[in-house]
PDB file of C-alpha atoms in Angstrom:
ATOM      1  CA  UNK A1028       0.000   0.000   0.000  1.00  0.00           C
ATOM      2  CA  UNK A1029       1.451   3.493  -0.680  1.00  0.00           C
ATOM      3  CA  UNK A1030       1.946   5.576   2.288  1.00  0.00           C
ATOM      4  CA  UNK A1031       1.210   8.884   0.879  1.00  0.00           C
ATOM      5  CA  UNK A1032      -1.900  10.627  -0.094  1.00  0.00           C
ATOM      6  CA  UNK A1033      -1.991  13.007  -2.746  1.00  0.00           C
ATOM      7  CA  UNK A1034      -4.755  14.954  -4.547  1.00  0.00           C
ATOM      8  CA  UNK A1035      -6.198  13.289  -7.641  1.00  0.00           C
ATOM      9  CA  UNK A1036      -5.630  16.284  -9.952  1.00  0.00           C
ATOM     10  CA  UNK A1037      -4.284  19.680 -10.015  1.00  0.00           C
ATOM     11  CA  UNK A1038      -4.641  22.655 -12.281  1.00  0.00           C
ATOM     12  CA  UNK A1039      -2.064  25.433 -12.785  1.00  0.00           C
ATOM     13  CA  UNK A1040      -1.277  28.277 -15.748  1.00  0.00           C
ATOM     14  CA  UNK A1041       2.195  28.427 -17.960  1.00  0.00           C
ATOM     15  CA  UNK A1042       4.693  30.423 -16.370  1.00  0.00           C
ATOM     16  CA  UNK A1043       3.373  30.076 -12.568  1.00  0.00           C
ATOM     17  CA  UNK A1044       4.041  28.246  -9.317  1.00  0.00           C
ATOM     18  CA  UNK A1045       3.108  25.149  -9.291  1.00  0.00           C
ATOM     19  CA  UNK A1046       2.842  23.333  -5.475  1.00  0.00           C
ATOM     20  CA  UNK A1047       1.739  19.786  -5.396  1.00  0.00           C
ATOM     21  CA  UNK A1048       1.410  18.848  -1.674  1.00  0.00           C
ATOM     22  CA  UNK A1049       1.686  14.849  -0.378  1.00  0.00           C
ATOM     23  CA  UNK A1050       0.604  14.020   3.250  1.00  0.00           C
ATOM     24  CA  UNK A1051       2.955  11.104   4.759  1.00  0.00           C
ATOM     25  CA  UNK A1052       1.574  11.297   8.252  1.00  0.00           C
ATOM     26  CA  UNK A1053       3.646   7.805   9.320  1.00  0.00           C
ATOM     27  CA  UNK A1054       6.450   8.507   7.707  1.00  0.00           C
ATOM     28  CA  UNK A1055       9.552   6.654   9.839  1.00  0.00           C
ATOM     29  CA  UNK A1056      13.082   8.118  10.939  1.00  0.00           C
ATOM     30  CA  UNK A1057      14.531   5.830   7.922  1.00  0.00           C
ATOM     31  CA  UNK A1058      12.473   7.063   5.196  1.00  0.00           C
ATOM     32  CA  UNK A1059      13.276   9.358   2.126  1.00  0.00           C
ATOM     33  CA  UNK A1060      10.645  11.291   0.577  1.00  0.00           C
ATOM     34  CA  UNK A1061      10.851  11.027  -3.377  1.00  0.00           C
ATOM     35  CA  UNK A1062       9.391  12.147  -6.082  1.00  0.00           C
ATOM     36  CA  UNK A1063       8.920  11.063  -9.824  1.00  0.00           C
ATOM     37  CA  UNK A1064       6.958  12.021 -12.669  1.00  0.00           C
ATOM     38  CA  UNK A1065       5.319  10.625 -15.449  1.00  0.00           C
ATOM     39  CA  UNK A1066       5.246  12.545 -19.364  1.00  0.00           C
ATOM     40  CA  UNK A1067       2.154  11.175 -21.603  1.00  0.00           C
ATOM     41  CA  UNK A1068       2.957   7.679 -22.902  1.00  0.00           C
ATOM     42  CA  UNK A1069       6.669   7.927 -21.104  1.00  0.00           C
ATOM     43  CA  UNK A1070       8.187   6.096 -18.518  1.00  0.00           C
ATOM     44  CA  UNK A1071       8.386   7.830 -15.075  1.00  0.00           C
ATOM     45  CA  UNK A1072      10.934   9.827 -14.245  1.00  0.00           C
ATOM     46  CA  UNK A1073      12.943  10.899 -11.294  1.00  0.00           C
ATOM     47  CA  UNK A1074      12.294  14.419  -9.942  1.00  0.00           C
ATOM     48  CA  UNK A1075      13.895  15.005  -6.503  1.00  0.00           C
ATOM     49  CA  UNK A1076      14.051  13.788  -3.346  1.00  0.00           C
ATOM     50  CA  UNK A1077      15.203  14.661   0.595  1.00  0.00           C
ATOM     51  CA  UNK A1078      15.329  13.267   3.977  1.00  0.00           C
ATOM     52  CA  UNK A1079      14.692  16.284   6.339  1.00  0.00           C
ATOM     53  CA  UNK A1080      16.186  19.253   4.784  1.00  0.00           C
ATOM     54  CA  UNK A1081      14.568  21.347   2.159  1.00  0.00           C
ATOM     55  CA  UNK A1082      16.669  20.332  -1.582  1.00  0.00           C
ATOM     56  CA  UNK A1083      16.685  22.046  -4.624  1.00  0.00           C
ATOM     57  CA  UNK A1084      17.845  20.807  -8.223  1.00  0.00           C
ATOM     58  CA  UNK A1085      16.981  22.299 -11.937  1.00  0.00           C
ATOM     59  CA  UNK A1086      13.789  20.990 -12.058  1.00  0.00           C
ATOM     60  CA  UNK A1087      11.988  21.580  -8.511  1.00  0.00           C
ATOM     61  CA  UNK A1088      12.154  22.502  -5.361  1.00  0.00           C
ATOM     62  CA  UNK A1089      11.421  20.054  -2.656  1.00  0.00           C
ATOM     63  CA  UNK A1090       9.867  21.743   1.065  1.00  0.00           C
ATOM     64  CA  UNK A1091       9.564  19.159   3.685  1.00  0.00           C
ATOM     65  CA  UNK A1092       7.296  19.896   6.565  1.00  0.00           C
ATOM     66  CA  UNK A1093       9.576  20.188  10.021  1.00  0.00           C
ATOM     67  CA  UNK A1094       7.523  17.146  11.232  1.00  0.00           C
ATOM     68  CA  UNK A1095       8.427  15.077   8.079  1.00  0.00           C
ATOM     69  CA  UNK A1096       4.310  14.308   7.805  1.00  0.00           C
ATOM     70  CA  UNK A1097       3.847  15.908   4.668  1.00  0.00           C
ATOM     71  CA  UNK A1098       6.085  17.639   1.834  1.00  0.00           C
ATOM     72  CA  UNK A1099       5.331  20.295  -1.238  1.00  0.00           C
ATOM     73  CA  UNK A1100       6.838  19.612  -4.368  1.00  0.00           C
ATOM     74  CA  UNK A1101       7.201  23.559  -6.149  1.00  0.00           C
ATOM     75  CA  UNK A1102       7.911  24.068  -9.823  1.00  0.00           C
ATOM     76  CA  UNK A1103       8.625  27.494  -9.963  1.00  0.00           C
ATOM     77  CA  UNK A1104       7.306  28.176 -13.604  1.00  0.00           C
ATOM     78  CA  UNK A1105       4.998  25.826 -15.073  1.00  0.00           C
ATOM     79  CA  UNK A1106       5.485  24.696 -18.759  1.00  0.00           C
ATOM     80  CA  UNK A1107       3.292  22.949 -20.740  1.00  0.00           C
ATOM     81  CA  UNK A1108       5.632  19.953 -20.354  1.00  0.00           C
ATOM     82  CA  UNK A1109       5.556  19.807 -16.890  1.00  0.00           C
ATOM     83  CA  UNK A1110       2.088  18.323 -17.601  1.00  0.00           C
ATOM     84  CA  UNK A1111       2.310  14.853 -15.836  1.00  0.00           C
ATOM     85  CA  UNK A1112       1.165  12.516 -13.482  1.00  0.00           C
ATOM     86  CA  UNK A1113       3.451  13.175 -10.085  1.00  0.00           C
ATOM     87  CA  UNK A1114       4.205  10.502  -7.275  1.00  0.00           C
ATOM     88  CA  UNK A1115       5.123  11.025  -3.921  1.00  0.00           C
ATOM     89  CA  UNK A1116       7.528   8.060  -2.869  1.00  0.00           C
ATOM     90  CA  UNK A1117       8.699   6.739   0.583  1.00  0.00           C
ATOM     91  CA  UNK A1118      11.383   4.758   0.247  1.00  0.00           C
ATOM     92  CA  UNK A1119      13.382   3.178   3.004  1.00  0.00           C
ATOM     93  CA  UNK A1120      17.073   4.333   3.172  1.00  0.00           C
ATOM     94  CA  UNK A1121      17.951   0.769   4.737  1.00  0.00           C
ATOM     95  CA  UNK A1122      16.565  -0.920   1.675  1.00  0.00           C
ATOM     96  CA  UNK A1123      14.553  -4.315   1.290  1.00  0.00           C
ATOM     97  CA  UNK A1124      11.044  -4.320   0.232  1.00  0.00           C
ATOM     98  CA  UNK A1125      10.624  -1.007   2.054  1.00  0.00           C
ATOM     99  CA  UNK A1126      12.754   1.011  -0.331  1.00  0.00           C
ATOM    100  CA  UNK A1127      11.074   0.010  -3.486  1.00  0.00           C
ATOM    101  CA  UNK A1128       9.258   2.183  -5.056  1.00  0.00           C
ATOM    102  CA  UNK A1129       5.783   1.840  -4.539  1.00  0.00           C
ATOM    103  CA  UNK A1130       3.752   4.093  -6.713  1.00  0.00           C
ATOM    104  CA  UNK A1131       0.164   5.165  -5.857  1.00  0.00           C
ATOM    105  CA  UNK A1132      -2.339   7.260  -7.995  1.00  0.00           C
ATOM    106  CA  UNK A1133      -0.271  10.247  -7.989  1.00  0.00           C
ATOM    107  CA  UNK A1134      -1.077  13.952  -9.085  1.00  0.00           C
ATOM    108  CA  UNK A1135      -2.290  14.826 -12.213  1.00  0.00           C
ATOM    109  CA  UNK A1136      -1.332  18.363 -13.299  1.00  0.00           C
ATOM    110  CA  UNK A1137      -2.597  20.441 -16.396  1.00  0.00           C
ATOM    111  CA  UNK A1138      -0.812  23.298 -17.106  1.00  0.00           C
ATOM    112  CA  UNK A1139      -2.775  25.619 -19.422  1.00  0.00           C
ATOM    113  CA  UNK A1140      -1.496  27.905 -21.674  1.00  0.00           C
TER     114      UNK A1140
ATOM    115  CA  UNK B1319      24.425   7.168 -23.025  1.00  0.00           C
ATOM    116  CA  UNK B1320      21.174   5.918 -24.995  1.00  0.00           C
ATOM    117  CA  UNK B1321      19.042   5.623 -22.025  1.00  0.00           C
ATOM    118  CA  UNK B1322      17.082   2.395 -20.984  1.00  0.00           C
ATOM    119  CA  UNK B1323      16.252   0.712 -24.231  1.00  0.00           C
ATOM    120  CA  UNK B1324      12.760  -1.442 -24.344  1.00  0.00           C
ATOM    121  CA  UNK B1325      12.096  -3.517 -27.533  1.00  0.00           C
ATOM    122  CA  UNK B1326       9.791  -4.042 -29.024  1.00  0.00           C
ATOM    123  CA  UNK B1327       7.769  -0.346 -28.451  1.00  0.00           C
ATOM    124  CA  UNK B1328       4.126  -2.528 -29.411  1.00  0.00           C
ATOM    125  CA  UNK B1329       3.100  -5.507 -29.411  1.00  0.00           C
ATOM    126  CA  UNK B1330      -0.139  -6.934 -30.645  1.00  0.00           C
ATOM    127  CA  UNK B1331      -0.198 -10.740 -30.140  1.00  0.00           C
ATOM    128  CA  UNK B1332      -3.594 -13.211 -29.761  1.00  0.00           C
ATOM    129  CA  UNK B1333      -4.011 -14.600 -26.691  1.00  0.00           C
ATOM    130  CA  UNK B1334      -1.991 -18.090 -25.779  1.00  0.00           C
ATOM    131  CA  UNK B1335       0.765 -17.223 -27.685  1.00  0.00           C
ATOM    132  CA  UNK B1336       4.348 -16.861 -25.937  1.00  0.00           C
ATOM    133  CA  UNK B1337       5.036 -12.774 -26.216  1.00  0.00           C
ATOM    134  CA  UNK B1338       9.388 -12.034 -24.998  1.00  0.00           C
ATOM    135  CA  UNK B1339       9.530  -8.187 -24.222  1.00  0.00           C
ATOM    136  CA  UNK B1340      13.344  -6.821 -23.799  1.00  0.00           C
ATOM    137  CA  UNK B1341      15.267  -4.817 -22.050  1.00  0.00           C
ATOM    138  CA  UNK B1342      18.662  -3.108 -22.179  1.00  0.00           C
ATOM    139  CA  UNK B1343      20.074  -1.204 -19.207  1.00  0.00           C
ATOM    140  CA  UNK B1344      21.948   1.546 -19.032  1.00  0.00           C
ATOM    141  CA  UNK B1345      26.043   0.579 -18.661  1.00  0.00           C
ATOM    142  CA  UNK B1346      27.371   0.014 -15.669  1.00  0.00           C
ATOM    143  CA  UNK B1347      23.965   0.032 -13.703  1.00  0.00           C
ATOM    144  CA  UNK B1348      23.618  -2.806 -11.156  1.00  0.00           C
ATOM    145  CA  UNK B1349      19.993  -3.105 -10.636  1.00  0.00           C
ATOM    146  CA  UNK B1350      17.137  -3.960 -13.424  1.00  0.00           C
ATOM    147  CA  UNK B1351      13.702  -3.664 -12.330  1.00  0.00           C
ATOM    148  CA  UNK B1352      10.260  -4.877 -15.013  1.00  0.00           C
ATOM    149  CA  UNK B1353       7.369  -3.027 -13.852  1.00  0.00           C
ATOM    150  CA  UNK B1354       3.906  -3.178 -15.412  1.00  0.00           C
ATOM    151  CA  UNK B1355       1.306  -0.466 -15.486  1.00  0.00           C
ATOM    152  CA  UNK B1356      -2.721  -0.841 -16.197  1.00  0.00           C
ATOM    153  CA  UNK B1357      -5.054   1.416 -15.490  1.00  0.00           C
ATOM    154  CA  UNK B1358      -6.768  -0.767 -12.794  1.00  0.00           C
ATOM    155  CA  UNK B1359      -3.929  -1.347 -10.800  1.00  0.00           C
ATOM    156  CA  UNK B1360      -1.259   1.736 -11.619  1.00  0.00           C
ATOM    157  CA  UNK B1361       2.309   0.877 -11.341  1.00  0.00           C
ATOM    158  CA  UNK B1362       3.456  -2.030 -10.044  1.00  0.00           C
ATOM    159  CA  UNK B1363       6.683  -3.700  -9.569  1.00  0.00           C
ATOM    160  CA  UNK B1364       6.818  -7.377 -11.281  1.00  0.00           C
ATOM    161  CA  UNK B1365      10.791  -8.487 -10.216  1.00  0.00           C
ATOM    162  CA  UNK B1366      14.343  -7.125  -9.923  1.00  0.00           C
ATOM    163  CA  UNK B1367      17.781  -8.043 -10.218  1.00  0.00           C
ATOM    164  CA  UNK B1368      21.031  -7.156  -8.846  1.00  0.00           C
ATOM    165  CA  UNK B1369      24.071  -8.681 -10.597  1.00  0.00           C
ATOM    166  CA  UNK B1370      22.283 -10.398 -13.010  1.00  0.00           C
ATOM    167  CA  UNK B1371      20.655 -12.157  -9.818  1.00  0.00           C
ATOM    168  CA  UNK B1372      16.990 -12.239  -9.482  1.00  0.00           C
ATOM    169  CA  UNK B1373      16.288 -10.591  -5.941  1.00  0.00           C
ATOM    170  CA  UNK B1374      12.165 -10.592  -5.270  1.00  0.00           C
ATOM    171  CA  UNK B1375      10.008 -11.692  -7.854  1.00  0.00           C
ATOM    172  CA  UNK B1376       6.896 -11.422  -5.265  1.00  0.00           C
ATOM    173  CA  UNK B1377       4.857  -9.324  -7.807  1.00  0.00           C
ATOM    174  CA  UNK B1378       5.293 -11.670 -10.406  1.00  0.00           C
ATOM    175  CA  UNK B1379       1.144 -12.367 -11.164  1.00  0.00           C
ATOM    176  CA  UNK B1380       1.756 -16.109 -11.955  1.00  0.00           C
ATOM    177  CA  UNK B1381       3.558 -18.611 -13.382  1.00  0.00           C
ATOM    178  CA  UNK B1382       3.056 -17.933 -17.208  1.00  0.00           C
ATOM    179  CA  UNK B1383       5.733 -14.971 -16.307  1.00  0.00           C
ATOM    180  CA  UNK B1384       9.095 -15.080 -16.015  1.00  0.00           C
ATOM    181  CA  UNK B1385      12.201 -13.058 -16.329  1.00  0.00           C
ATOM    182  CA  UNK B1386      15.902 -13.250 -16.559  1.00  0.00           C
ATOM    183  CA  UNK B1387      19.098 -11.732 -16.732  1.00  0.00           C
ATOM    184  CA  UNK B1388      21.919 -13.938 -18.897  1.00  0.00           C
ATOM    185  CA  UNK B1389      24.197 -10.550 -18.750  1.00  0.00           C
ATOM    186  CA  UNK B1390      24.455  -7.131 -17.704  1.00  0.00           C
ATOM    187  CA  UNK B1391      23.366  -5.841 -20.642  1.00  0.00           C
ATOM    188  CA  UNK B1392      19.986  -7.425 -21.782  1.00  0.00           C
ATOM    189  CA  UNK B1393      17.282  -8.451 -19.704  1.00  0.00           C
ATOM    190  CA  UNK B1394      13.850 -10.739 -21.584  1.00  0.00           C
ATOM    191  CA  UNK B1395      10.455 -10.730 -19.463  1.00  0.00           C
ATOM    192  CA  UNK B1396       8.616 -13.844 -20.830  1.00  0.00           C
ATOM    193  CA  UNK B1397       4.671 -14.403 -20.741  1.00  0.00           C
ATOM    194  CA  UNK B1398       3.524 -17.600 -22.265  1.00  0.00           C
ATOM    195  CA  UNK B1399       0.982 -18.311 -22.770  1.00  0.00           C
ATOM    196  CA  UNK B1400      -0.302 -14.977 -22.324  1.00  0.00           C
ATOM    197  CA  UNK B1401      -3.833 -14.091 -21.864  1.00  0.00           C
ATOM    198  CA  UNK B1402      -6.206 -10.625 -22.421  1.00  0.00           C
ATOM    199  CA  UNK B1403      -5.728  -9.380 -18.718  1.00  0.00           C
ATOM    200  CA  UNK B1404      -2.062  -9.677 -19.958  1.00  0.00           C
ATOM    201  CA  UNK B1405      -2.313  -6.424 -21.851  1.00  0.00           C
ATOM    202  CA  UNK B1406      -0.521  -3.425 -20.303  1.00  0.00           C
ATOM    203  CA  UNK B1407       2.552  -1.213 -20.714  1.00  0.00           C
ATOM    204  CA  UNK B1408       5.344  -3.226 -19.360  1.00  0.00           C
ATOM    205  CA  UNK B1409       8.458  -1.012 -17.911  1.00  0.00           C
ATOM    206  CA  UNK B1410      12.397  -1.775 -17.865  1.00  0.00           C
ATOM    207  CA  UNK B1411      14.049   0.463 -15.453  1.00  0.00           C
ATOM    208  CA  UNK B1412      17.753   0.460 -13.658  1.00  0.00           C
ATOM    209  CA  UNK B1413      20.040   1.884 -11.017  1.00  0.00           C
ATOM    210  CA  UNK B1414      23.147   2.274 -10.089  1.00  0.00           C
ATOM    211  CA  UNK B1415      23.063   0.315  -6.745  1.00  0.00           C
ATOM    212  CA  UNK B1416      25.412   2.838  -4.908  1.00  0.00           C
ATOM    213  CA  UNK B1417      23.136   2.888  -1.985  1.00  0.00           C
ATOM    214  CA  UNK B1418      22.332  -1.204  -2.549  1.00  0.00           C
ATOM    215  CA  UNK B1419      19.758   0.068  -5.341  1.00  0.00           C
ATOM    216  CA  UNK B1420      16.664   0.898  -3.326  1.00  0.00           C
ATOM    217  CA  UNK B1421      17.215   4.761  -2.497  1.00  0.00           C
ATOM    218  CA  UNK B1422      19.083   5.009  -6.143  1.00  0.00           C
ATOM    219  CA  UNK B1423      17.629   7.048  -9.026  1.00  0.00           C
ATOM    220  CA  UNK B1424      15.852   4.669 -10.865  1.00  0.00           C
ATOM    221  CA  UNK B1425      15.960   5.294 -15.133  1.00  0.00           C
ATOM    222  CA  UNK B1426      12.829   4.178 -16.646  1.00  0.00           C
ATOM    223  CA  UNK B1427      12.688   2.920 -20.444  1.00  0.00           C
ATOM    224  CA  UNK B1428       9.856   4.042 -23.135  1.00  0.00           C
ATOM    225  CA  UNK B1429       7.649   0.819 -22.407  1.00  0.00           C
ATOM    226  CA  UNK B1430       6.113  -1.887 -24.671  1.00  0.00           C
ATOM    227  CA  UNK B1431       2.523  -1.299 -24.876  1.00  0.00           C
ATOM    228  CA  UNK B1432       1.470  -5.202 -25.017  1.00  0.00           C
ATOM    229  CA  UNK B1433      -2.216  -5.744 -26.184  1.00  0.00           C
ATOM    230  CA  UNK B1434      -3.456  -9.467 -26.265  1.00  0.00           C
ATOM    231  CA  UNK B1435      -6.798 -10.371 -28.689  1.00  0.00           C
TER     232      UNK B1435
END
């Protein structure tokens, strides 16, 4: 079962903020939060991901919650390519089953022009 | 580097015949993963390997699949005989293992999109 929740869809315009929120309320100590997308008939794709800190890399910005329950994933200007399906990931740093990743329904974000 | 290769792209094939999807990782990666996606049951993970090595094949549905791994470089998930529920887009992804694979960036293929009359 995927231990995130995540709205269903999400709407945003070109060139704006874009913050897709995931609730991980039993999140452990040992678990990273990840993130992934999937392009229209494309394999998913890795986004970013952090442990407690907030990260940053050329395509998002990653703001975890001091409590570690939920997380924001921010794309600071919407394209019309960033239209995807988005999954929040828990994966456990120590490995086995735990740290596979286990995708659930994800986000769905339109970005209109 | 090329990416995760998946061959073939489609494939339309009537149902109890054997259907061999492929799979090249990307060099030097450790880990291959097959995942399959419907729109029932999302993304799911079917089996991995490290080394070559099958590791869990829990999420394998049943017997008529299998998978393996004669080298590094080229990985066949097998489905005979296959059946209608069979039809799905099948995914090929690998990783590095640096961090033994299951925090590592995992690089996902194109898919076969497998359809079965």
């Amino acid at each position: 079962d995927a231990k995130t929740t995540q709205p269903n869809s999400m709407e945003s315009n070109e060139e704006e903020p874009v913050h897709l929120p995931c609730n991980h309320s039993t999140i452990s100590g040992t678990d990273y939060i990840h993130w992934y997308r999937q392009l229209p008939s494309q394999g998913p794709e890795y986004v970013i991901h952090g442990l407690t800190s907030n990260v940053n890399n050329r395509m998002a910005s990653l703001a975890i919650a001091e409590d570690r329950k939920s997380s924001t994933l921010i794309l600071h200007r919407a394209t019309l390519r960033d239209a995807a399906v988005y999954y929040c990931i828990l994966r456990d740093r120590n490995g086995g089953s735990q740290g596979n990743l286990i995708f659930g329904k994800g986000t769905k974000l339109s970005v209109k022009p | 580097d090329a990416g995760v290769i998946q061959s073939p792209r489609h494939e339309v094939t009537e149902m109890g015949q054997e259907v061999t999807l492929r799979c090249k990782p990307i060099s030097g990666h450790d880990y291959l993963f097959w995942y399959r996606q419907t729109m029932m049951r999302g993304l799911e993970l079917l089996i991995y390997f490290n080394n070559n090595v099958p590791i869990d094949d829990s999420g394998m549905p049943e017997d008529r699949f299998s998978a393996k791994m004669p080298n590094a470089s080229f990985s066949t998930l097998k489905i005979q005989p296959s059946e209608p529920r069979d039809s799905a887009v099948y995914f090929c992804a690998s990783s590095l293992g640096l961090a033994g694979g299951f925090t590592d960036t995992q690089y996902f293929g194109p898919g076969t999109r497998l359809t079965v009359l």
